[in-house]
Short mmCIF file of C-alpha atoms in Angstrom, two decimals:
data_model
loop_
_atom_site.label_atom_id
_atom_site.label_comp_id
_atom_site.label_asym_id
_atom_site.label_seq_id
_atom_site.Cartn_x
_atom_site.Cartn_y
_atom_site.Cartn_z
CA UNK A 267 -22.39 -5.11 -29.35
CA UNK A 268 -23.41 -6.88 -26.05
CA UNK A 269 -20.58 -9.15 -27.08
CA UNK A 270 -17.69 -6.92 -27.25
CA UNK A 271 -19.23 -5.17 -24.39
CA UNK A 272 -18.85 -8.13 -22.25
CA UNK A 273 -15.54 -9.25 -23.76
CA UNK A 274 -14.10 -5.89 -22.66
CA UNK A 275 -15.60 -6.34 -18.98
CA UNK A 276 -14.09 -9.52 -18.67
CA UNK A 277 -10.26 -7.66 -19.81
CA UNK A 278 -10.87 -4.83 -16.95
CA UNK A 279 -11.50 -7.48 -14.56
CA UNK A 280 -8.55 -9.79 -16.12
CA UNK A 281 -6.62 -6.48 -15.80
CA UNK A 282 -7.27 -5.68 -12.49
CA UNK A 283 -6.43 -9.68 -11.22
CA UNK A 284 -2.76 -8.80 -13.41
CA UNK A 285 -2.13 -5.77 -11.56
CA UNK A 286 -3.19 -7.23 -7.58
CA UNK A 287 -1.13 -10.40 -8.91
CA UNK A 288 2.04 -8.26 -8.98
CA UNK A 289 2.35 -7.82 -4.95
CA UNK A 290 1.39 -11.29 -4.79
CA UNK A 291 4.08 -12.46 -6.53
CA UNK A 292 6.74 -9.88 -5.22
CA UNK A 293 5.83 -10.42 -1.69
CA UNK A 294 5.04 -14.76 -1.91
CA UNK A 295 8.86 -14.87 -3.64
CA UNK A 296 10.78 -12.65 -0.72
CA UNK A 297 8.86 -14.62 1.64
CA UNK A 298 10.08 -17.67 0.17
CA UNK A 299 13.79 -16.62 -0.19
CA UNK A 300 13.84 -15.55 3.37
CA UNK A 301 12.27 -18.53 4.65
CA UNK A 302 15.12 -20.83 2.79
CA UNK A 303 18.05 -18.40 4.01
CA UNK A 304 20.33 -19.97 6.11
CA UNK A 305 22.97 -17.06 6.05
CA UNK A 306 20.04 -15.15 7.23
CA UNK A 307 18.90 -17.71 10.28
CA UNK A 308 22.45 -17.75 10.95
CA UNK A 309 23.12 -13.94 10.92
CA UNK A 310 20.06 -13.51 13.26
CA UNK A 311 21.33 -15.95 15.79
CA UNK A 312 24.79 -14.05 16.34
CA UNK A 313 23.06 -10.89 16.02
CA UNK A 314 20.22 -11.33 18.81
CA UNK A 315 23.36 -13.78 20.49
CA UNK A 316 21.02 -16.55 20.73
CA UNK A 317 23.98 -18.70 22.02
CA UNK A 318 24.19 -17.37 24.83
CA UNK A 319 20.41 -16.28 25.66
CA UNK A 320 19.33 -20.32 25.31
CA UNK A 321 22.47 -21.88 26.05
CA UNK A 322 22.85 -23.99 22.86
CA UNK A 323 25.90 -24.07 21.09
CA UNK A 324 26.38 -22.39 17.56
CA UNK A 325 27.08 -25.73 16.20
CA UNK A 326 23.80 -26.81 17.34
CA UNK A 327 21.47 -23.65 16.19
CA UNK A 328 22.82 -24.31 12.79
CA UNK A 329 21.78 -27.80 12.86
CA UNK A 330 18.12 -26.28 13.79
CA UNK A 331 18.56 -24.24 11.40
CA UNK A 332 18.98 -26.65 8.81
CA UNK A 333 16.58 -28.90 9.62
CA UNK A 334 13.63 -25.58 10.25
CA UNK A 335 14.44 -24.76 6.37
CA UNK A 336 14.30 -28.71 5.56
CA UNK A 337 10.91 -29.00 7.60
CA UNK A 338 9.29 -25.79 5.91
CA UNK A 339 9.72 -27.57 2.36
CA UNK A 340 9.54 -31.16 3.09
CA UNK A 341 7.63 -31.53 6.60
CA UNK A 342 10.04 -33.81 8.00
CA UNK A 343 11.09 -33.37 11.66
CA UNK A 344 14.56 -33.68 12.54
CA UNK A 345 16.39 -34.84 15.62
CA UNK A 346 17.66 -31.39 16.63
CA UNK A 347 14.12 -29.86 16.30
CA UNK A 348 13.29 -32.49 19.40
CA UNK A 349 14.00 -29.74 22.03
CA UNK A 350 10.86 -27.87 20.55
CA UNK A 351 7.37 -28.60 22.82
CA UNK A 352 4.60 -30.23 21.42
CA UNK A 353 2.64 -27.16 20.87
CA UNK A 354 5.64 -25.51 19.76
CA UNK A 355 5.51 -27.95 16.63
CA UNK A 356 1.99 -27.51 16.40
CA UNK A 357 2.63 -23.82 15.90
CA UNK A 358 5.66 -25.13 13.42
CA UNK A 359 2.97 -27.50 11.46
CA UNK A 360 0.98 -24.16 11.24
CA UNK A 361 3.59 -21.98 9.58
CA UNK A 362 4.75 -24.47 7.03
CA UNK A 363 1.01 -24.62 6.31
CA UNK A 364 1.32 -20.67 5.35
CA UNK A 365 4.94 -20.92 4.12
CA UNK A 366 3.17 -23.49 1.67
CA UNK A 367 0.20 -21.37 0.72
CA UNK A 368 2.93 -18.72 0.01
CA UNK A 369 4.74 -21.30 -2.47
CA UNK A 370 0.98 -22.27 -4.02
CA UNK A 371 0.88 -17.68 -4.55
CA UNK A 372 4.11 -17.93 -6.21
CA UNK A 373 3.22 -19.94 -8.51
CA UNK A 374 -0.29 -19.17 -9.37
CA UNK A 375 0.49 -15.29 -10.10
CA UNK A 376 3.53 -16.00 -11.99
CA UNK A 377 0.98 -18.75 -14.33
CA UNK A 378 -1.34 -16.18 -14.22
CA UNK A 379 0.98 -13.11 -15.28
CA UNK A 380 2.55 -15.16 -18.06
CA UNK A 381 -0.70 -16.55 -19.41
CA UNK A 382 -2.30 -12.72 -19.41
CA UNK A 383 0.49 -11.52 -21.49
CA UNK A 384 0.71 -14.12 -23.63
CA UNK A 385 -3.14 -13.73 -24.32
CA UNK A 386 -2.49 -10.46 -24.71
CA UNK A 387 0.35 -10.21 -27.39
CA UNK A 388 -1.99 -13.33 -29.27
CA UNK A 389 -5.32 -10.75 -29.25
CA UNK A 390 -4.26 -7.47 -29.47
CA UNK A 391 0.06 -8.14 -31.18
CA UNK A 392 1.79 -4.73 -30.72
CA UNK A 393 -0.73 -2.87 -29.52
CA UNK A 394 -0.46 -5.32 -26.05
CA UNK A 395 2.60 -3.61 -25.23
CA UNK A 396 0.95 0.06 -24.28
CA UNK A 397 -1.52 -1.76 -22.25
CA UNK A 398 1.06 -4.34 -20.64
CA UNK A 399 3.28 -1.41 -19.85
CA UNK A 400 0.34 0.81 -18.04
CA UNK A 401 -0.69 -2.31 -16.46
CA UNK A 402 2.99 -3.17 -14.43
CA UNK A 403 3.42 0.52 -13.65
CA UNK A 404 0.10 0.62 -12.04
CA UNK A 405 1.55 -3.17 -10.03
CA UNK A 406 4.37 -1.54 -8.85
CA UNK A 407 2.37 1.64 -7.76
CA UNK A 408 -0.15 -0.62 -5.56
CA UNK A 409 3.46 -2.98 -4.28
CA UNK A 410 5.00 0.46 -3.23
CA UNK A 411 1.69 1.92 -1.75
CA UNK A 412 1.57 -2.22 0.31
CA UNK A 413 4.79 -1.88 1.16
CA UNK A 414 4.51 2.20 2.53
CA UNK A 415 1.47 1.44 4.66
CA UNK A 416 2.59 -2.02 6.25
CA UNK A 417 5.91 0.02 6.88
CA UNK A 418 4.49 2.78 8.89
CA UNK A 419 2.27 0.57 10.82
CA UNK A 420 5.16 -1.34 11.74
CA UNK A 421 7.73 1.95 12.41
CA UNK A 422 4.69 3.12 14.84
CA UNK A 423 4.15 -0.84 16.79
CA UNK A 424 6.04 -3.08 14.99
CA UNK A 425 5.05 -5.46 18.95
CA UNK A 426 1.04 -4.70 18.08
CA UNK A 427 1.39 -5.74 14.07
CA UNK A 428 3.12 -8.74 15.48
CA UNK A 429 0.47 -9.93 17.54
CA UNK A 430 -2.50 -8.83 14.92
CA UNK A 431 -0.59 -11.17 12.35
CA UNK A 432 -0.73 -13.91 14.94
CA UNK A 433 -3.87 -13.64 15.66
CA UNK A 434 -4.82 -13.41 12.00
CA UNK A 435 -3.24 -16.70 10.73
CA UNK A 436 -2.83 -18.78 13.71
CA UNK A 437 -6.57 -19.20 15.29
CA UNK A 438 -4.71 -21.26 17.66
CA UNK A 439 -2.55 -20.26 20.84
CA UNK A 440 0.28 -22.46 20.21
CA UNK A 441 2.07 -19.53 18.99
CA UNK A 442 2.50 -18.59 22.43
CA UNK A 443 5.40 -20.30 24.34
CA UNK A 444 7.75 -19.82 26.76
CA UNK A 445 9.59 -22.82 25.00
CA UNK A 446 13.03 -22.50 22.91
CA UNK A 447 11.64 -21.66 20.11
CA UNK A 448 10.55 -17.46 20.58
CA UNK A 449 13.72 -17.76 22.01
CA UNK A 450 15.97 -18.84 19.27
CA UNK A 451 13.57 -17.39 16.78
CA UNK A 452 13.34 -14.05 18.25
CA UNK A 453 10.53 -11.13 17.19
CA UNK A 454 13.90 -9.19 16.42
CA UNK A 455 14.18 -12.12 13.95
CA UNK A 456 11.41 -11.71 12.33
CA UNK A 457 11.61 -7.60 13.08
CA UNK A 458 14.63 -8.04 10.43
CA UNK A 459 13.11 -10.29 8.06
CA UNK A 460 10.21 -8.13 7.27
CA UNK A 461 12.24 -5.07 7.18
CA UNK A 462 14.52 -7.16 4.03
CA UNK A 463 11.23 -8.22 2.85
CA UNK A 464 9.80 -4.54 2.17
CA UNK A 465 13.07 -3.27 1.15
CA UNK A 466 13.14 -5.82 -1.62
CA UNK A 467 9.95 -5.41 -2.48
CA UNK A 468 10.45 -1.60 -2.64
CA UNK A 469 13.33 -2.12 -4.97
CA UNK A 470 11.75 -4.71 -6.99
CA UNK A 471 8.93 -2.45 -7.72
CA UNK A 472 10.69 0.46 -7.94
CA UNK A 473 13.00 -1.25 -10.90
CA UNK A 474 9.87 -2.52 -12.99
CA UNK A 475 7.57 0.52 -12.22
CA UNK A 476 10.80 2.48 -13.94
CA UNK A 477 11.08 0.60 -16.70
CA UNK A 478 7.34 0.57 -17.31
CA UNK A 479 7.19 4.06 -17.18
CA UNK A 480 10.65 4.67 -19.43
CA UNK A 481 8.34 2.38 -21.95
CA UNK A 482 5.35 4.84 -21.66
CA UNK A 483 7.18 8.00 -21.75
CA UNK A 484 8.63 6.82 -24.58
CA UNK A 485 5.84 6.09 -26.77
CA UNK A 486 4.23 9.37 -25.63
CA UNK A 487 7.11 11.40 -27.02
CA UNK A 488 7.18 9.74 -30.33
CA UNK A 489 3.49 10.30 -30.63
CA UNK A 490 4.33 14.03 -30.45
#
């Protein structure tokens, strides 16, 4: 008895790491997409006309551009990123540190979630799929409720969550500058990012959380 007792604590708590790992891995692979969208950098700069605000050619934000993406994945510094400060790259070094951490998320929920359910098909075969099913709808629930909350804090100061995110990751100042890059990189840039972010999100969880729940509806109405 004290066996199976502790065998089914340790599922509840597996459980629980399945269903937090479901954000996770939403929110790590938008971040990631964004981060590596040059349409998007590109979009932004025409948008917020950067051109014209920092006096650099089109040509030559694309080239930044380019090599920001390149330096997020790789770390190398190219020559067009030379009109950056030095604690402007600091700041850089600091958010390909979290852009990283984001890419380490990624893949640790998605090993995770795929080693859970195949555990789970292996120890419990069908009867998995009732459990698996309650389990996403519940991760898509928690995503939407992430999602809702961050939302409305941002609708209300998007300026305030700005600086509280700053001040969360970056225990540094080098985040403030007066440099080119808040300039070319604007918080309207990164207003726009995290609005695609949590619309994505809200779809992507919205789209599993459905067909979850068209899985468990289903099952209750043949039990009837």
């Amino acid at each position: 008895m004290p066996d199976r007792k502790n065998i089914r604590v340790l599922f509840y708590i597996a459980a629980v790491v399945f269903i937090i790992c479901i954000p996770v891995l939403l929110l790590a692979s938008n971040i990631r997409l964004i981060a590596n969208d040059l349409y998007l950098h590109q979009y932004e700069f025409d948008k917020y006309s950067v051109s014209r605000e920092t006096g650099l050619s089109r040509t030559e934000l694309v080239e930044i551009s380019e090599e920001m993406i390149s330096y997020l994945n790789s770390g190398s510094i190219g020559n067009a990123m030379s009109i950056f400060t030095g604690n402007e790259i600091k700041h850089l070094s600091d958010v390909r540190s979290l852009i990283q951490i984001c890419y380490i998320l990624q893949w640790a929920t998605l090993g995770y979630i795929t080693a859970f359910i195949i555990a789970g098909f292996i120890c419990k075969r069908k009867q998995f799929l009732v459990v698996f099913n309650n389990l996403v709808a519940a991760g898509s629930t928690v995503s939407v409720i992430l999602v809702v909350v961050i939302g409305i804090a941002a609708l209300v100061d998007f300026n305030w969550l700005f600086i509280l995110f700053h001040h969360a990751f970056f225990r540094n100042g080098f985040w403030v500058s007066s440099g080119y890059l808040p300039h070319i990189y604007t918080e309207g840039f990164f207003s726009d990012a995290g609005t695609i972010i949590a619309e994505t999100m809200i779809l992507e969880s919205l789209f599993i959380g459905i067909v979850a729940g068209f899985f468990i509806l289903r099952r209750r109405r043949l039990m009837n």
